[in-house]
Tab-separated table of C-alpha atoms (C1' of nucleotides) in Angstrom:
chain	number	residue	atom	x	y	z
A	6	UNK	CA	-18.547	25.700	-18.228
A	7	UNK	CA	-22.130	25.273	-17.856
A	8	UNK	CA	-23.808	22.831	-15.401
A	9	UNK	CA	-27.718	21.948	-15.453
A	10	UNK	CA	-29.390	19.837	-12.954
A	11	UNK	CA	-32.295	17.658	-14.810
A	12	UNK	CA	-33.139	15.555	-11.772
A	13	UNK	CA	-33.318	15.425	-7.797
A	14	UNK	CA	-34.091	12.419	-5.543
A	15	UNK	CA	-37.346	12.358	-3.644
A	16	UNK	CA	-35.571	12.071	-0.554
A	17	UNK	CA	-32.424	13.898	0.578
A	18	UNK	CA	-30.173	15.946	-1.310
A	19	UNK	CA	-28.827	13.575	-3.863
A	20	UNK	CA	-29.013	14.931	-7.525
A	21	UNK	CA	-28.019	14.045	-10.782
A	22	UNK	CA	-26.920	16.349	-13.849
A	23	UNK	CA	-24.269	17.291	-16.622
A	24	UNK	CA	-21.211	19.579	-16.241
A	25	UNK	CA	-20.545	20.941	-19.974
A	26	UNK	CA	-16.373	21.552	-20.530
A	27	UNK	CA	-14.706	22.345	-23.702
A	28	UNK	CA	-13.370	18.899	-23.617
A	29	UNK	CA	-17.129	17.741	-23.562
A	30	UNK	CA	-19.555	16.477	-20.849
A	31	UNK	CA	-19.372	15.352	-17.466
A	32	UNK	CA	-22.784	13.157	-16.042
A	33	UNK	CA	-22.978	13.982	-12.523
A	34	UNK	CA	-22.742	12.541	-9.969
A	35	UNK	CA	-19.155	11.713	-11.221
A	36	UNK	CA	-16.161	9.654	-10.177
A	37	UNK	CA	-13.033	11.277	-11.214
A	38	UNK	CA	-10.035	8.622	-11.155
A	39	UNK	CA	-6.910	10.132	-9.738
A	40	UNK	CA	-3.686	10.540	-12.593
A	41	UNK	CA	-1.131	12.586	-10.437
A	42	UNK	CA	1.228	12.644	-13.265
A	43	UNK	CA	-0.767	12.455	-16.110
A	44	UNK	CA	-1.088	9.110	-16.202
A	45	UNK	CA	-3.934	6.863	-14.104
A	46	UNK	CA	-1.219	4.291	-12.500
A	47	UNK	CA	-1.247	0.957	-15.035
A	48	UNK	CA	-3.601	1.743	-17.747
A	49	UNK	CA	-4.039	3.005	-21.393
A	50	UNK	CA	-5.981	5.868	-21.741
A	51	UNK	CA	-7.548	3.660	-24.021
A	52	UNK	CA	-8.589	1.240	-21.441
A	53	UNK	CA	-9.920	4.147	-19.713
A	54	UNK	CA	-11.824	5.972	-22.095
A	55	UNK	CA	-13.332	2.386	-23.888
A	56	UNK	CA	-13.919	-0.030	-21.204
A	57	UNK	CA	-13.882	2.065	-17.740
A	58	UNK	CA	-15.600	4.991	-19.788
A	59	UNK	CA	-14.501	7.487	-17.427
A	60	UNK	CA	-15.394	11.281	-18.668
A	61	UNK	CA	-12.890	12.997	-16.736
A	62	UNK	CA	-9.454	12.422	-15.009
A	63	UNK	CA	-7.213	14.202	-11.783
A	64	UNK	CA	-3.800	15.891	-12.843
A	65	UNK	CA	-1.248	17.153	-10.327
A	66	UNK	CA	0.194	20.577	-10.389
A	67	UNK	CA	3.065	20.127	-7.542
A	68	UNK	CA	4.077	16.606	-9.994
A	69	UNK	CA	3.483	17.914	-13.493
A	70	UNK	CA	5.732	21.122	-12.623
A	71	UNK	CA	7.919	18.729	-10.825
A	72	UNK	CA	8.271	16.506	-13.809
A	73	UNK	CA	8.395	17.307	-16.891
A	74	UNK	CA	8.420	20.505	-16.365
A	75	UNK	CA	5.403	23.286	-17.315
A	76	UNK	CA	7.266	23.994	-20.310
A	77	UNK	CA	7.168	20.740	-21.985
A	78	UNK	CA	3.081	20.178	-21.234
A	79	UNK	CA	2.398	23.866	-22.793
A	80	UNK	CA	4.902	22.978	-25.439
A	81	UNK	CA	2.815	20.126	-25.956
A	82	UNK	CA	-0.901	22.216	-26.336
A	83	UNK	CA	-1.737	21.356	-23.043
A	84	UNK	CA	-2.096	17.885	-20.760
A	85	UNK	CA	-4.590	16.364	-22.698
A	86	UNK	CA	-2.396	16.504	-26.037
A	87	UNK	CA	-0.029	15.507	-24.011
A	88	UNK	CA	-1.006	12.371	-22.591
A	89	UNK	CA	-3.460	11.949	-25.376
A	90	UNK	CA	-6.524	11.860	-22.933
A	91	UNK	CA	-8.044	14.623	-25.096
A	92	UNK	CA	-11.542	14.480	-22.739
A	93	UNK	CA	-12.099	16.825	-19.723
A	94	UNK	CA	-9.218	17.109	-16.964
A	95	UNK	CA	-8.876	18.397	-13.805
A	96	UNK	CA	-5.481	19.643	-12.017
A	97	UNK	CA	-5.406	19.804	-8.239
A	98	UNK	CA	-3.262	22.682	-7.114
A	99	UNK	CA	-0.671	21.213	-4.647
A	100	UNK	CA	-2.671	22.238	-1.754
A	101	UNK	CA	-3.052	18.712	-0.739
A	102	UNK	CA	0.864	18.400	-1.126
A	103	UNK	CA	1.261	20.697	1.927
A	104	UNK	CA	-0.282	17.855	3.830
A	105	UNK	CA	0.930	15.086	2.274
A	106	UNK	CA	4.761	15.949	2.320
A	107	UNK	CA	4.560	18.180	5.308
A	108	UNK	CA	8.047	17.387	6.463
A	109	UNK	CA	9.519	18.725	3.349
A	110	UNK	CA	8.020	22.231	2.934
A	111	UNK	CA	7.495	25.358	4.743
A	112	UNK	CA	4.632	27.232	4.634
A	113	UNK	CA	4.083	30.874	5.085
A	114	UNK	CA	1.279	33.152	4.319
A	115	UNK	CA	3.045	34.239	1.166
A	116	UNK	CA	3.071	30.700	0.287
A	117	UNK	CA	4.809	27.424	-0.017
A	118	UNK	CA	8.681	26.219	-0.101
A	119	UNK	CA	8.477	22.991	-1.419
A	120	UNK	CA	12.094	20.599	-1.348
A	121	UNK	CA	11.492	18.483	-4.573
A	122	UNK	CA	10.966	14.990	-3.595
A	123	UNK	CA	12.987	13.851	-6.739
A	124	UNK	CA	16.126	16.181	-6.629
A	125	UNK	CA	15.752	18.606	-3.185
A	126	UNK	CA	15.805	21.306	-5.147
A	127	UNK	CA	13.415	24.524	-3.790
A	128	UNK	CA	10.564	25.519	-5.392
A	129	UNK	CA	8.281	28.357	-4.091
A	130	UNK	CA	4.323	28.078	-4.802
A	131	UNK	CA	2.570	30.901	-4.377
A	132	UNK	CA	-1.332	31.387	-5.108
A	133	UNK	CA	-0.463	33.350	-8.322
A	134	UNK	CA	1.941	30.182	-9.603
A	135	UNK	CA	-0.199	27.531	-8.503
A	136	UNK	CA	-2.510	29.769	-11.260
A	137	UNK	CA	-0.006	30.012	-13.568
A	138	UNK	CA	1.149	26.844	-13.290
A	139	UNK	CA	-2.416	25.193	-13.935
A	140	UNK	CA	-3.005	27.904	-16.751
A	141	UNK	CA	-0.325	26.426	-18.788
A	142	UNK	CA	-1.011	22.284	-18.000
A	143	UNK	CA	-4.679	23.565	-19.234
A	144	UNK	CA	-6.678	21.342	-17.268
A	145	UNK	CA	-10.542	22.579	-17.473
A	146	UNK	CA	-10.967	22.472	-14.171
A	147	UNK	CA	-8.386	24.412	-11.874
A	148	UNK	CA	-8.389	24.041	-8.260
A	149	UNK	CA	-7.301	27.145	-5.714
A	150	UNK	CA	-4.207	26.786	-4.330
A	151	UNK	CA	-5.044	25.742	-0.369
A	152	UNK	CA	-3.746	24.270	2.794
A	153	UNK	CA	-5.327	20.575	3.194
A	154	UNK	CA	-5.033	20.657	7.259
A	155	UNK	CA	-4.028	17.091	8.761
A	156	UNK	CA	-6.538	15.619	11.416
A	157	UNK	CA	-6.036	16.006	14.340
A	158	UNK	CA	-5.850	19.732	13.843
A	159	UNK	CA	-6.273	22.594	16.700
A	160	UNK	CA	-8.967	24.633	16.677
A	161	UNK	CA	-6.044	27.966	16.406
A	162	UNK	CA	-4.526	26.142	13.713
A	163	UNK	CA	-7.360	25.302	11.956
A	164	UNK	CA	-9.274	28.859	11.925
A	165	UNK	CA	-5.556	30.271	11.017
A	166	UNK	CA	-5.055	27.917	8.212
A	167	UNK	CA	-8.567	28.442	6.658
A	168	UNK	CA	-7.954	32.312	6.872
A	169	UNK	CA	-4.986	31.753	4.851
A	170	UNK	CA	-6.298	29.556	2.071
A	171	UNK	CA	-9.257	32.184	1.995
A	172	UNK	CA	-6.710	35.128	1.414
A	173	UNK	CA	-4.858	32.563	-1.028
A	174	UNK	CA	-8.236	32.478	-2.760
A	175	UNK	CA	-8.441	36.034	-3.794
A	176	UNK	CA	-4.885	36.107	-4.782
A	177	UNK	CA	-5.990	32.974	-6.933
A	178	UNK	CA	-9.156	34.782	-8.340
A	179	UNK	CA	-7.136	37.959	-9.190
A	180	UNK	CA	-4.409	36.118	-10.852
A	181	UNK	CA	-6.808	33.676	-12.291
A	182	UNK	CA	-9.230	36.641	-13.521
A	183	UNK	CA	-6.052	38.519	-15.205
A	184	UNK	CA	-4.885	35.664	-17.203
A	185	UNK	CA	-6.125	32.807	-19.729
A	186	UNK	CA	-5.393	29.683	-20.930
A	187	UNK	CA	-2.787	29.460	-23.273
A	188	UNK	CA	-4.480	26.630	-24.923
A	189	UNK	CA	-7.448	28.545	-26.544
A	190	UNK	CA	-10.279	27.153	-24.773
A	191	UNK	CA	-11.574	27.592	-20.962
A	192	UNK	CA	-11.174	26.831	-17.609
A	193	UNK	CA	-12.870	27.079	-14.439
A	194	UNK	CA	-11.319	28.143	-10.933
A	195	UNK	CA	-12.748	25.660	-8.293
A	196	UNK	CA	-12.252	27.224	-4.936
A	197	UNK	CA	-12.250	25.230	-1.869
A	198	UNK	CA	-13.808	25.251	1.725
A	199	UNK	CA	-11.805	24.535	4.864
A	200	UNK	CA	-12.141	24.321	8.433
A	201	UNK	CA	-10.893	21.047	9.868
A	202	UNK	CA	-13.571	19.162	12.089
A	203	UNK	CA	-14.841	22.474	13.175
A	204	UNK	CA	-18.658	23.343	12.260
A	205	UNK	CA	-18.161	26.855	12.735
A	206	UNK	CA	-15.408	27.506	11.187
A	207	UNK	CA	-16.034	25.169	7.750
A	208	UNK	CA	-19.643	27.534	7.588
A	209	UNK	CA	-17.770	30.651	7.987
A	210	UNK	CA	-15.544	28.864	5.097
A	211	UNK	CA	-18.652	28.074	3.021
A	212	UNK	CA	-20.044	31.284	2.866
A	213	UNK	CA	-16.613	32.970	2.161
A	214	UNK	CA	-16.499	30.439	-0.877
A	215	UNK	CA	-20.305	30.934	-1.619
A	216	UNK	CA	-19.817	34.326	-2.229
A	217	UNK	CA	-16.973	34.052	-5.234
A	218	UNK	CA	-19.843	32.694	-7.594
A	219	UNK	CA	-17.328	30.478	-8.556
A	220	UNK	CA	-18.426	27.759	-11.461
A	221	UNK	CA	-18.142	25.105	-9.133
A	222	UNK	CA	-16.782	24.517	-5.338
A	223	UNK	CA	-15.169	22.055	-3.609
A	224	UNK	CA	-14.563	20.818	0.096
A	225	UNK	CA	-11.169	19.872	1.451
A	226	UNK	CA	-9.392	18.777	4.299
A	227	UNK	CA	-11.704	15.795	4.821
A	228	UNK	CA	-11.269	11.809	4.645
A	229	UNK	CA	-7.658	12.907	6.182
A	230	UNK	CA	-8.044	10.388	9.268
A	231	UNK	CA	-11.277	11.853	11.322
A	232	UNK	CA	-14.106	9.600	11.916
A	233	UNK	CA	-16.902	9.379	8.850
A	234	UNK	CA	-19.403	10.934	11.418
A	235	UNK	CA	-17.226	14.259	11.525
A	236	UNK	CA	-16.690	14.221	7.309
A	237	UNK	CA	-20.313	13.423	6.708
A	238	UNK	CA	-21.829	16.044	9.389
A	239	UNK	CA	-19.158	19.257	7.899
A	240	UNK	CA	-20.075	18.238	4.458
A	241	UNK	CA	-23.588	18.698	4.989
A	242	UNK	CA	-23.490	22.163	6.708
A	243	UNK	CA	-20.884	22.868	3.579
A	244	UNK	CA	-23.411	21.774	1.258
A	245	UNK	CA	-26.137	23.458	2.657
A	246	UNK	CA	-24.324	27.118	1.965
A	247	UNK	CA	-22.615	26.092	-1.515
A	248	UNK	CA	-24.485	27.576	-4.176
A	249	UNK	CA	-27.503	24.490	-5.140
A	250	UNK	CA	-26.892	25.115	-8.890
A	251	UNK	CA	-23.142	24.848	-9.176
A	252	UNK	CA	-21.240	21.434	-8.646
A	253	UNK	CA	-19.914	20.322	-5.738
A	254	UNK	CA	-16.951	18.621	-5.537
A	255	UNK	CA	-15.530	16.517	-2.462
A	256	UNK	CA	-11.678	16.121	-2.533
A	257	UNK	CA	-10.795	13.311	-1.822
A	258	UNK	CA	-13.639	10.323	-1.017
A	259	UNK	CA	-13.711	8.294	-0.248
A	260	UNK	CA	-14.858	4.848	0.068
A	261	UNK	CA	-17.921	3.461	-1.923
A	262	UNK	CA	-19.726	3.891	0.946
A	263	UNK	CA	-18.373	7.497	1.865
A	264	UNK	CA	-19.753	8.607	-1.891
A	265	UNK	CA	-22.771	6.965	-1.724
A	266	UNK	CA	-23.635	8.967	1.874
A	267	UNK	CA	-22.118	11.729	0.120
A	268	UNK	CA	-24.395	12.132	-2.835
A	269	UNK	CA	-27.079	11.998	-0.577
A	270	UNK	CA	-25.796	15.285	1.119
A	271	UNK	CA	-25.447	16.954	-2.376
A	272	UNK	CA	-22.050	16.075	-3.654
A	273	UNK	CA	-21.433	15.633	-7.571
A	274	UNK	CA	-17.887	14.750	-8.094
A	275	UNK	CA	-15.413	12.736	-6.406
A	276	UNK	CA	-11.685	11.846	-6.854
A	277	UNK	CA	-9.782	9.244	-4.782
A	278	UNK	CA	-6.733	6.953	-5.302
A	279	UNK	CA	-8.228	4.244	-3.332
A	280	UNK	CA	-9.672	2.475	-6.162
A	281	UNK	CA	-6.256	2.601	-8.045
A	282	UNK	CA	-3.474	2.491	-5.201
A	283	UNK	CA	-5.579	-0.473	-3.214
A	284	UNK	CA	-6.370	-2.180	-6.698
A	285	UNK	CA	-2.722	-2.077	-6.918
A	286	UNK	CA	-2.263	-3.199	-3.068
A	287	UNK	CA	-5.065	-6.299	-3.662
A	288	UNK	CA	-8.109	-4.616	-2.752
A	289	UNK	CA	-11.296	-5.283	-5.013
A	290	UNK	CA	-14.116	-3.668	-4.748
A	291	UNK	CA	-16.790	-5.575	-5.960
A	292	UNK	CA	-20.775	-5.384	-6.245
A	293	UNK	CA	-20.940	-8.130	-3.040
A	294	UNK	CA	-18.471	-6.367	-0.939
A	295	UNK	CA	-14.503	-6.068	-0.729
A	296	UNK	CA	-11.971	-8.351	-1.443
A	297	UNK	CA	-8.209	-9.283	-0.438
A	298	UNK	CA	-7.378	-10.685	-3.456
A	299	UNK	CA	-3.779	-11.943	-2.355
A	300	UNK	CA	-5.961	-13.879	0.658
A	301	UNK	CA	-4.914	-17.403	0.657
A	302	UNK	CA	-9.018	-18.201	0.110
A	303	UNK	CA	-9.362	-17.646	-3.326
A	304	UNK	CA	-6.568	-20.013	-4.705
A	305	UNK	CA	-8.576	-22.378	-6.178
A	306	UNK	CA	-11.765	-19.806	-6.621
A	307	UNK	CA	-12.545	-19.914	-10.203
A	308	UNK	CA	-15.595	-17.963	-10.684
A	309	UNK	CA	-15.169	-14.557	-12.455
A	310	UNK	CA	-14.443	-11.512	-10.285
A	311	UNK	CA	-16.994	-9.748	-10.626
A	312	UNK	CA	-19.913	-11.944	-12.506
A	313	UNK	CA	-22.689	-9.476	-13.404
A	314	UNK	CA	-19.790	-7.235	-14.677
A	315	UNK	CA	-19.882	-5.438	-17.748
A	316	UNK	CA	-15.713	-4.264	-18.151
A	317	UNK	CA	-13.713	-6.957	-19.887
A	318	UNK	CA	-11.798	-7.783	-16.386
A	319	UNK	CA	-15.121	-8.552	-14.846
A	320	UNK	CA	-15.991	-11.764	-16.446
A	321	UNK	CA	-12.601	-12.881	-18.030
A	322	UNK	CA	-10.683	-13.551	-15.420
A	323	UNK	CA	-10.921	-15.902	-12.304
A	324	UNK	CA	-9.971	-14.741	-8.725
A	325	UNK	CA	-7.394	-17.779	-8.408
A	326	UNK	CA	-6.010	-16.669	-11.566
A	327	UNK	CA	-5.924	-12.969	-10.444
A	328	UNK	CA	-4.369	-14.341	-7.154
A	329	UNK	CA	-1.855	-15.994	-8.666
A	330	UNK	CA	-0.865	-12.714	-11.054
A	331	UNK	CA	-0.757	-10.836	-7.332
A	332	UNK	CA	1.316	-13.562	-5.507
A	333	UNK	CA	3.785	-13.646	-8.487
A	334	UNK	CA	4.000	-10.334	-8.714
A	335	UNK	CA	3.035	-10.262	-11.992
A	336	UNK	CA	2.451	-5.989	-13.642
A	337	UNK	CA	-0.730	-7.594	-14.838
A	338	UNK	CA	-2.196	-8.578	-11.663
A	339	UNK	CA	-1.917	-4.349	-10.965
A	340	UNK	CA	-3.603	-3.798	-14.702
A	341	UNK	CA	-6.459	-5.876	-13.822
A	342	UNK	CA	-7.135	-4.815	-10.702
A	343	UNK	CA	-6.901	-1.160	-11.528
A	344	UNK	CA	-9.511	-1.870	-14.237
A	345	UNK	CA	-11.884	-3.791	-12.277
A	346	UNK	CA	-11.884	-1.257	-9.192
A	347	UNK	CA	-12.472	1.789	-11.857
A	348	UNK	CA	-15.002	-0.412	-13.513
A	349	UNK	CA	-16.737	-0.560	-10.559
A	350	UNK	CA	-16.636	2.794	-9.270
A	351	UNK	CA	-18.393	4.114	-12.357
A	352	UNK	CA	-20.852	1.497	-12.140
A	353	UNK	CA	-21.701	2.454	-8.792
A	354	UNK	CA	-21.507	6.224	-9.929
A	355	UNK	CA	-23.846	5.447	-13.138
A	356	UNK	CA	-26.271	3.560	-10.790
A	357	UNK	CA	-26.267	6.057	-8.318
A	358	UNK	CA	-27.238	8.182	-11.334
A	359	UNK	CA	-30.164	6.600	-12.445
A	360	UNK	CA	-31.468	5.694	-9.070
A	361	UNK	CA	-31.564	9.375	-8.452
A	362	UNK	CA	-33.471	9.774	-12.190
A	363	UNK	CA	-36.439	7.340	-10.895
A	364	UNK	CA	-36.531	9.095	-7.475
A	365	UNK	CA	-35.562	5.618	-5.431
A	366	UNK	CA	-31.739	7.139	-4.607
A	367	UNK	CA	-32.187	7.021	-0.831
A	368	UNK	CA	-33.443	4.050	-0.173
A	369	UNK	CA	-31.222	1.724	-2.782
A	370	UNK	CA	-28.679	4.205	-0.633
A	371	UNK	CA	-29.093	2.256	2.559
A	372	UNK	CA	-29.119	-1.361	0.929
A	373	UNK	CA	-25.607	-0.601	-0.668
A	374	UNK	CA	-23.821	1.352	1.758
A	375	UNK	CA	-24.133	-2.254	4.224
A	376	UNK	CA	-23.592	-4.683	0.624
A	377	UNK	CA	-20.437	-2.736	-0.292
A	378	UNK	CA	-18.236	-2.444	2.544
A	379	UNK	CA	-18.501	-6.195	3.521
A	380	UNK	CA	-15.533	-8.007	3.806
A	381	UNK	CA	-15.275	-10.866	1.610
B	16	G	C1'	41.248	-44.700	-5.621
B	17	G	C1'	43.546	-39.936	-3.148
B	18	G	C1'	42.696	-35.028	-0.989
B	19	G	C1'	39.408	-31.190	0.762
B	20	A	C1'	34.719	-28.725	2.271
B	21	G	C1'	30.132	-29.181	4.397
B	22	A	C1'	25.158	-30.876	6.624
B	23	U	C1'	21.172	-24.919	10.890
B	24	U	C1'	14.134	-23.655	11.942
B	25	C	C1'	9.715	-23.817	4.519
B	26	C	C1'	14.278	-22.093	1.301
B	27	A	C1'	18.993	-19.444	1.144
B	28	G	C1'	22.270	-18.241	4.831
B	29	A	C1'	24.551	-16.111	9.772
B	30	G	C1'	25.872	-18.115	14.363
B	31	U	C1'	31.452	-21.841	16.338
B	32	G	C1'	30.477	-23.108	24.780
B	33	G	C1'	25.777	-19.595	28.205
B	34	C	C1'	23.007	-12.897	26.040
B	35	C	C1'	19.917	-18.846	20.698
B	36	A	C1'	13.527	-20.867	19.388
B	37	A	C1'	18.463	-19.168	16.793
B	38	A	C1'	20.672	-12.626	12.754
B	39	U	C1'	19.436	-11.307	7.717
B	40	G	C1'	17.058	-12.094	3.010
B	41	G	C1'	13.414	-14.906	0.389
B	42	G	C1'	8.905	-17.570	0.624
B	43	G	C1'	4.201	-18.233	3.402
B	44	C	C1'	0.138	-15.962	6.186
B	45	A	C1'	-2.476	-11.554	7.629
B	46	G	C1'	-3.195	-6.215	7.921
B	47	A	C1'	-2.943	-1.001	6.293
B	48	C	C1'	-3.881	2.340	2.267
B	49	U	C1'	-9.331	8.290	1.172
B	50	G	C1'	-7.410	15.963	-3.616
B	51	U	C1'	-0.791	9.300	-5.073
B	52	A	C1'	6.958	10.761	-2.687
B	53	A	C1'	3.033	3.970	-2.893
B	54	A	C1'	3.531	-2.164	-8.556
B	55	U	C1'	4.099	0.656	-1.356
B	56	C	C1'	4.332	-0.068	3.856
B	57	U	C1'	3.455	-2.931	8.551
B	58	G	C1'	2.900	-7.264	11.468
B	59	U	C1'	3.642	-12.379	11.870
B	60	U	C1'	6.068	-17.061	10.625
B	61	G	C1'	8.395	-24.557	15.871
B	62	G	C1'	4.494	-26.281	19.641
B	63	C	C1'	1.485	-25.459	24.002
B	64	G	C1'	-2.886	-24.987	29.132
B	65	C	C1'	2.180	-19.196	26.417
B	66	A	C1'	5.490	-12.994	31.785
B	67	G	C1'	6.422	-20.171	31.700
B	68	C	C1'	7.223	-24.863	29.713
B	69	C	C1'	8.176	-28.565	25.765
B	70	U	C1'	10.596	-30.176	21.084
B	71	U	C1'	14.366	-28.252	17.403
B	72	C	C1'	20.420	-26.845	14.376
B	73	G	C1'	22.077	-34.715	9.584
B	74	G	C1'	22.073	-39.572	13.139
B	75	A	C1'	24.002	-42.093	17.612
B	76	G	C1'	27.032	-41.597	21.702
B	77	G	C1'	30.340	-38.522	24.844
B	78	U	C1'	32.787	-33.998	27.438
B	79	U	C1'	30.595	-29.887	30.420
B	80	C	C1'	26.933	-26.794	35.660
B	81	G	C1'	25.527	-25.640	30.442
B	82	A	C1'	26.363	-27.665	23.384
B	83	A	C1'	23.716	-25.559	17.006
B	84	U	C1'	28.719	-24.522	18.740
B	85	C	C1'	33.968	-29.217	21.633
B	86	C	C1'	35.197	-34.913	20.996
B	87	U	C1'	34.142	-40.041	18.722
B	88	C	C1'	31.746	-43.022	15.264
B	89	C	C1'	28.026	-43.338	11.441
B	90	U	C1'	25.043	-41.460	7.202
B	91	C	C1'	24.657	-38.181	3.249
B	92	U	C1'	26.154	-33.951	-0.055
B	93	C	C1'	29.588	-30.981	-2.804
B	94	C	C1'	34.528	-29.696	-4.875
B	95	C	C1'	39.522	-30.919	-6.652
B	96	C	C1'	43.143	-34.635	-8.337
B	97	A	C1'	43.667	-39.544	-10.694
RNA sequence: GGGGAGAUUCCAGAGUGGCCAAAUGGGGCAGACUGUAAAUCUGUUGGCGCAGCCUUCGGAGGUUCGAAUCCUCCUCUCCCCA
């Protein structure tokens, strides 16, 4: 994996580059949309490849090994083959899991007991399988098996946890180092920073993480319910430590607003659901600010949704008409709004890009940050 | 023409003397959602000057301290037989 940086922004951290994969190139900063099992909720992958253009995609290692199994993906030459993607891919490792579905696991410092979700059965994730496990889906970029701490989180529990994932990390590096992908071509080993809330503790984390020389590096255990203040203030003393010519990767964010702060810290990639999951829920996100498109206001709103769009779903279809798809609980009404949301978040990430290119990032920052998170 | 069943808050449908402004579901309205156990979940849904009051259970009377619930008549609907 190779990443350059070709341009900075006058102001602030905010820069703009190219991540190079086997599964070809990544423009930074970049908007990863979120495919848990190998499949972004509601679209094609040729909807997202030709009209969202997105140049990478989010697997999940705790769902892929759930279902179908690691066997049939590697059997298969990998996820991309297998869900016909064929462009970069990233796995996450489960570490967010052991948040997520707290009350069925148990976690030790060996590692994880996870109760499937589907069937109960019990599946043990260690650092070493979480390797293994992500060696054989093939995803280029891997993520370190970790422990995504909830918020609130005690300062005992925090420092504790992040000493784990940090001895997890090694176990992940050895096992990671000692192994290849199956697939033929490469992948990278993301580790992650932790820490909670707690400045202290998430700089101790960075340099721990600094000092892998990892390809890239990634912060965790944020946008999990603490006020933007606390996520904006730990990823800038994270930032600050991560390595300046590696990517940086926030798990995670956010909002359009939390990625457009969070570029300016010195973040390059993102991945959330919220575009897809609140698309699904109603939620637009749009160039003037969000919508509720179920809201009883836009029944007889005919203009497009998103006028000065440029995906399909932008300009051919009306906001009463996607209303009515949403009220009648129509699978298209999901389709669009998936679309539209993805559409816009790699607007907003290709703007964000060439704002950055003519050195104006910072200040078209501030004018977007208030546009976007209006409520319509 | 004869026999039977029933009319409940937007709809369906409980309730058959006080704990009923009335269960539950649907629909409506609004909210939540940040490395996806989510095409999910939550709240609300007669009116008002709202810890109280007013108007509601087909209509009109009546019984009772008290009625959506009991009685009488009326109106309408559905089913069966001819």
């Amino acid at each position: 994996m190779d990443f350059t940086i070709s341009h900075k922004d006058t102001n602030g951290s905010a820069r703009a580059g190219t991540i190079l994969t086997d599964h070809g190139p990544i423009d930074t900063p970049v908007f990863m949309p979120v495919g848990t099992a190998g499949a972004v909720k509601a679209l094609h992958m040729k909807e997202l490849r030709e009209d969202i253009c997105a140049p990478i995609i989010l697997g999940n290692t705790y769902h892929l090994f759930l279902r179908p199994g690691v066997n049939i993906v590697e059997q298969a030459g990998g996820i991309q083959k297998f869900n016909g993607w064929n462009r970069p891919m990233l796995t996450d490792s489960g570490g967010f899991q052991i948040y997520s579905m707290s009350d069925i696991r148990k976690f030790t410092e060996d590692g994880v007991v996870f109760h499937s979700h589907i069937d109960g059965s019990k599946h043990f994730f260690t650092p070493e399988r979480a390797i293994d496990i992500q060696r054989s889906l093939g995803a280029d970029i891997i993520m370190a098996f970790d422990e995504c701490t909830p918020y609130p989180c005690d300062y005992t529990y925090a420092s504790n946890s992040m000493e784990i994932t940090h001895r997890w990390l090694d176990r992940c590096l050895e096992q990671f180092n000692k192994t290849t992908c199956p697939h033929g071509y490469s992948q990278n080993l993301f580790p992650i920073v932790q820490g909670s809330v707690y400045k202290d503790l998430r700089l101790r984390s960075a340099e721990y993480i600094a000092a892998k020389g990892a390809e890239g590096n990634a912060i965790g255990g944020l946008s999990v319910g603490e006020p933007v203040e606390m996520m904006y203030e730990m990823t800038e003393a994270v930032c600050a430590i991560l390595p300046y010519d590696r990517p940086r990767y926030l798990m995670g964010v956010g909002t359009p607003a939390n990625i457009l702060e969070s570029i300016s810290l010195g973040i390059d990639m993102f991945d959330c659901v919220m575009p897809t999951r609140n698309g699904r829920n109603g939620m637009l996100f749009t160039r003037n600010g969000i919508i509720n498109i179920r809201n009883e206001k836009w029944k007889d709103d005919f203009s497009p949704l998103e006028p000065e769009g440029e995906v399909f779903t932008d300009y051919e279809y009306s906001k009463a008409y996607l209303r009515h798809l949403f009220v009648s609980k129509e699978m298209l009404a999901a389709m669009i709004a998936t679309i539209h949301n993805l559409g816009f978040y790699m607007w907003l990430m290709k703007e964000a890009r060439n704002q950055i290119i003519a050195g104006t990032y910072s200040a078209w920052k501030d004018v977007m940050v208030k546009k976007l998170m209006q409520r319509l």
